[in-house]
Tab-separated table of C-alpha atoms in Angstrom:
chain	number	residue	atom	x	y	z
M	280	MET	CA	104.944	118.610	106.564
M	281	THR	CA	107.202	118.996	103.565
M	282	ASP	CA	110.138	120.465	105.536
M	283	LEU	CA	110.818	117.322	107.578
M	284	THR	CA	114.231	115.669	107.650
M	285	PRO	CA	114.483	112.192	106.090
M	286	LYS	CA	114.527	110.682	109.590
M	287	ALA	CA	111.420	112.626	110.587
M	288	GLN	CA	109.659	111.627	107.364
M	289	HIS	CA	110.461	107.983	108.122
M	290	THR	CA	109.088	108.310	111.661
M	291	ARG	CA	105.921	109.989	110.436
M	292	ALA	CA	105.380	107.316	107.794
M	293	LEU	CA	105.968	104.601	110.411
M	294	ILE	CA	103.354	106.096	112.728
M	295	LEU	CA	100.840	106.335	109.898
M	296	LYS	CA	101.429	102.737	108.751
M	297	THR	CA	101.234	101.471	112.329
M	298	ALA	CA	97.961	103.316	112.840
M	299	LEU	CA	96.421	101.847	109.701
M	300	ASP	CA	97.518	98.339	110.708
M	301	LEU	CA	95.905	98.782	114.128
M	302	PHE	CA	92.728	100.229	112.646
M	303	ALA	CA	92.420	97.098	110.499
M	304	GLU	CA	93.224	94.765	113.404
M	305	LYS	CA	91.349	96.357	116.321
M	306	GLY	CA	88.959	98.757	114.636
M	307	TYR	CA	89.149	102.527	114.482
M	308	GLU	CA	87.160	103.294	117.632
M	309	ALA	CA	89.046	100.764	119.778
M	310	THR	CA	92.460	102.106	118.775
M	311	THR	CA	93.954	104.973	120.780
M	312	MET	CA	96.846	107.280	120.030
M	313	ARG	CA	98.676	105.595	122.918
M	314	ASP	CA	98.194	102.212	121.231
M	315	ILE	CA	99.619	103.633	118.014
M	316	ALA	CA	102.629	105.183	119.736
M	317	GLN	CA	103.446	101.982	121.629
M	318	ALA	CA	103.147	99.792	118.545
M	319	ALA	CA	105.320	102.191	116.546
M	320	GLY	CA	107.930	102.314	119.299
M	321	VAL	CA	107.725	106.086	119.780
M	322	SER	CA	106.624	108.293	122.649
M	323	LEU	CA	103.036	109.481	122.829
M	324	GLY	CA	104.277	113.055	122.644
M	325	LEU	CA	106.149	112.348	119.417
M	326	ALA	CA	103.089	110.701	117.895
M	327	TYR	CA	101.053	113.813	118.710
M	328	ARG	CA	103.783	115.990	117.262
M	329	TYR	CA	103.163	114.486	113.843
M	330	PHE	CA	99.437	113.804	114.161
M	331	ALA	CA	97.204	115.921	116.376
M	332	SER	CA	94.535	113.207	116.573
M	333	LYS	CA	93.343	109.925	115.098
M	334	GLU	CA	91.216	111.950	112.705
M	335	SER	CA	94.287	113.738	111.357
M	336	LEU	CA	95.737	110.347	110.440
M	337	LEU	CA	92.737	109.698	108.225
M	338	LEU	CA	92.975	113.145	106.653
M	339	VAL	CA	96.609	112.466	105.759
M	340	LEU	CA	95.571	109.154	104.211
M	341	TYR	CA	92.841	110.899	102.206
M	342	GLU	CA	95.362	113.489	101.052
M	343	GLN	CA	97.709	110.739	99.868
M	344	MET	CA	94.867	109.048	98.018
M	345	SER	CA	93.944	112.340	96.314
M	346	GLU	CA	97.552	112.824	95.225
M	347	GLU	CA	97.733	109.241	93.930
M	348	THR	CA	94.541	109.783	91.941
M	349	SER	CA	95.988	112.957	90.414
M	350	ALA	CA	99.176	111.105	89.484
M	351	ALA	CA	97.204	108.196	88.012
M	352	VAL	CA	95.150	110.551	85.850
M	353	ALA	CA	98.293	112.336	84.644
M	354	ALA	CA	99.699	108.975	83.536
M	355	LEU	CA	96.626	107.978	81.513
M	356	PRO	CA	97.139	107.873	77.742
M	357	PRO	CA	94.839	109.861	75.438
M	358	ALA	CA	91.568	107.976	75.000
M	359	THR	CA	87.847	108.512	75.350
M	360	ILE	CA	86.380	109.715	78.614
M	361	ALA	CA	84.808	106.290	79.147
M	362	ASP	CA	88.077	104.442	78.551
M	363	ARG	CA	90.095	106.782	80.782
M	364	TRP	CA	87.555	106.566	83.612
M	365	LEU	CA	87.415	102.759	83.425
M	366	ALA	CA	91.216	102.500	83.400
M	367	LEU	CA	91.505	104.811	86.401
M	368	MET	CA	88.839	103.079	88.496
M	369	THR	CA	90.139	99.606	87.625
M	370	ALA	CA	93.676	100.539	88.634
M	371	ARG	CA	92.616	102.257	91.854
M	372	LEU	CA	90.438	99.333	92.964
M	373	GLU	CA	93.204	96.846	92.162
M	374	GLN	CA	95.586	98.876	94.308
M	375	ALA	CA	93.061	98.998	97.143
M	376	ALA	CA	92.053	95.318	96.962
M	377	PRO	CA	94.743	93.996	99.374
M	378	HIS	CA	93.540	96.543	101.953
M	379	ARG	CA	89.800	96.140	101.398
M	380	ALA	CA	89.025	95.372	105.056
M	381	LEU	CA	90.892	98.477	106.165
M	382	PHE	CA	89.107	100.580	103.556
M	383	GLY	CA	85.795	99.326	104.921
M	384	VAL	CA	86.718	100.474	108.431
M	385	LEU	CA	88.052	103.844	107.343
M	386	PHE	CA	85.317	104.565	104.810
M	387	GLY	CA	82.749	104.203	107.565
M	388	VAL	CA	84.588	106.838	109.604
M	389	ILE	CA	85.276	109.379	106.876
M	390	MET	CA	81.682	109.184	105.614
M	391	THR	CA	80.262	109.945	109.065
M	392	PRO	CA	79.035	113.561	109.257
M	393	GLY	CA	80.264	115.728	112.097
M	394	THR	CA	83.726	114.231	112.547
M	395	SER	CA	86.836	116.223	111.705
M	396	ALA	CA	87.891	113.350	109.446
M	397	ALA	CA	84.668	113.435	107.436
M	398	VAL	CA	85.503	113.385	103.746
M	399	LEU	CA	82.754	115.951	103.141
M	400	GLY	CA	83.742	118.127	106.108
M	401	ALA	CA	85.529	121.485	106.081
M	402	GLU	CA	88.892	119.969	107.073
M	403	ALA	CA	88.935	117.820	103.937
M	404	ALA	CA	87.971	120.625	101.537
M	405	SER	CA	91.415	120.914	99.941
M	406	MET	CA	91.600	117.134	99.403
M	407	ARG	CA	88.142	117.117	97.809
M	408	ALA	CA	89.188	119.952	95.521
M	409	LYS	CA	92.302	118.020	94.473
M	410	ALA	CA	90.315	114.861	93.732
M	411	GLU	CA	87.691	116.852	91.836
M	412	ALA	CA	90.394	118.574	89.784
M	413	ALA	CA	91.836	115.164	88.887
M	414	PHE	CA	88.535	114.016	87.394
M	415	ILE	CA	88.161	117.289	85.494
M	416	ASP	CA	91.667	116.670	84.118
M	417	LEU	CA	90.557	113.164	83.173
M	418	VAL	CA	87.794	114.681	81.023
M	419	ASN	CA	89.938	117.472	79.570
M	420	GLY	CA	92.651	114.998	78.575
M	421	ALA	CA	90.220	112.792	76.667
M	422	THR	CA	89.954	112.550	72.897
M	423	ASP	CA	86.213	113.305	73.108
M	424	LYS	CA	86.338	116.103	75.661
M	425	PRO	CA	83.373	118.493	75.536
M	426	LYS	CA	83.550	122.276	75.724
M	427	PRO	CA	85.177	123.634	78.925
M	428	ALA	CA	82.024	124.456	80.906
M	429	VAL	CA	80.556	121.006	80.257
M	430	ALA	CA	83.921	119.324	80.885
M	431	GLU	CA	84.101	120.793	84.373
M	432	ASP	CA	80.562	119.669	85.221
M	433	LEU	CA	81.202	116.188	83.825
M	434	GLY	CA	84.416	115.893	85.836
M	435	LYS	CA	82.541	116.780	89.010
M	436	LEU	CA	79.913	114.164	88.192
M	437	LEU	CA	82.575	111.482	87.663
M	438	ASN	CA	84.207	112.441	90.961
M	439	ALA	CA	80.928	111.916	92.797
M	440	LEU	CA	80.342	108.681	90.885
M	441	HIS	CA	83.692	107.261	91.968
M	442	PHE	CA	82.578	107.510	95.613
M	443	VAL	CA	79.462	105.511	94.717
M	444	VAL	CA	81.592	102.842	93.038
M	445	ILE	CA	83.895	102.569	96.060
M	446	LEU	CA	80.930	102.181	98.401
M	447	PHE	CA	79.439	99.529	96.102
M	448	TRP	CA	82.814	97.729	95.964
M	449	LEU	CA	83.084	97.692	99.760
M	450	HIS	CA	79.675	96.029	100.058
M	451	ASP	CA	80.185	93.670	97.100
M	452	LYS	CA	80.335	90.104	98.420
M	453	SER	CA	80.347	88.432	95.006
M	454	GLU	CA	83.351	86.259	94.167
M	455	GLY	CA	86.212	88.437	93.059
M	456	GLN	CA	83.852	91.424	93.352
M	457	ALA	CA	82.355	90.413	90.006
M	458	SER	CA	79.362	92.680	90.596
M	459	THR	CA	81.665	95.685	90.833
M	460	GLN	CA	83.301	94.702	87.555
M	461	ALA	CA	79.855	94.445	85.989
M	462	LEU	CA	78.981	97.914	87.318
M	463	LEU	CA	82.175	99.385	85.871
M	464	LYS	CA	81.466	97.803	82.486
M	465	PHE	CA	77.901	99.137	82.567
M	466	ILE	CA	79.091	102.667	83.312
M	467	HIS	CA	81.759	102.331	80.628
M	468	GLY	CA	79.119	101.357	78.089
M	469	PHE	CA	76.685	104.067	79.164
M	470	ALA	CA	79.248	106.904	79.267
M	471	PRO	CA	79.503	107.395	75.473
M	472	MET	CA	75.732	107.862	75.252
M	473	LEU	CA	75.892	110.420	78.048
M	474	ARG	CA	78.784	112.180	76.314
M	475	VAL	CA	76.855	112.467	73.020
M	476	SER	CA	73.713	113.688	74.794
M	477	LEU	CA	75.698	116.521	76.380
M	478	ASN	CA	75.932	118.115	72.943
M	479	LEU	CA	72.265	118.989	73.414
M	480	PRO	CA	71.675	122.158	75.467
M	481	PRO	CA	68.870	120.599	77.601
M	482	MET	CA	71.133	117.743	78.735
M	483	ALA	CA	74.064	120.058	79.410
M	484	GLY	CA	71.718	122.282	81.398
M	485	ASN	CA	70.419	119.357	83.449
M	486	LEU	CA	73.975	118.249	84.182
M	487	LYS	CA	74.796	121.749	85.426
M	488	ARG	CA	71.685	121.704	87.655
M	489	PHE	CA	72.704	118.340	89.080
M	490	VAL	CA	76.264	119.494	89.741
M	491	ARG	CA	74.985	122.597	91.530
M	492	ILE	CA	72.931	120.333	93.783
M	493	ILE	CA	75.820	118.023	94.710
M	494	ASP	CA	78.186	120.994	95.021
M	495	GLY	CA	76.170	121.888	98.101
M	496	VAL	CA	77.743	118.825	99.741
M	497	PHE	CA	80.866	118.070	97.696
M	498	GLY	CA	81.837	121.685	97.036
């Protein structure tokens, strides 16, 4: 909804923020569109005008996150793939940290197959494509970028890996999520070895095979 008036944009943003607050407080399943409308101080009809369902609220949130990831990648300075990936993931997790409980609730919903808000469902295809493109840009903007075909496959791999890191972070009960920091450092240290190995045709071929497999779900 890019053609909204400033007042309408404010109302839409208010409804979305109210919904997220209620999801964190009451849980996603227990929250209704009527609850959201009442808490936001708008009519139920107006809430439905901006968001057709609770699931559409999550899709809008996912779209915003994809756009923020793209913007964060565009702001990264030239560096190695490993350094750029670590900087991106560190920044994104720091931004998400104050809302970790909410992310836990929402991640459970968007990772559930069969719902219209599923991150791997058809409705989220354009958001997935945007996030995937951001990670490909991360690779192509690096000082050690590989040849184009390999860069695209590596970007897709890093996109899938970032979902794994987020899931790990959500389940990490160590103090200050120290285990997640250790995982990020491990990946950062391993990435240069992976990058060098991709100069060998067998490794590049295996990466392409792997990407074709995950493209069946992520693509």
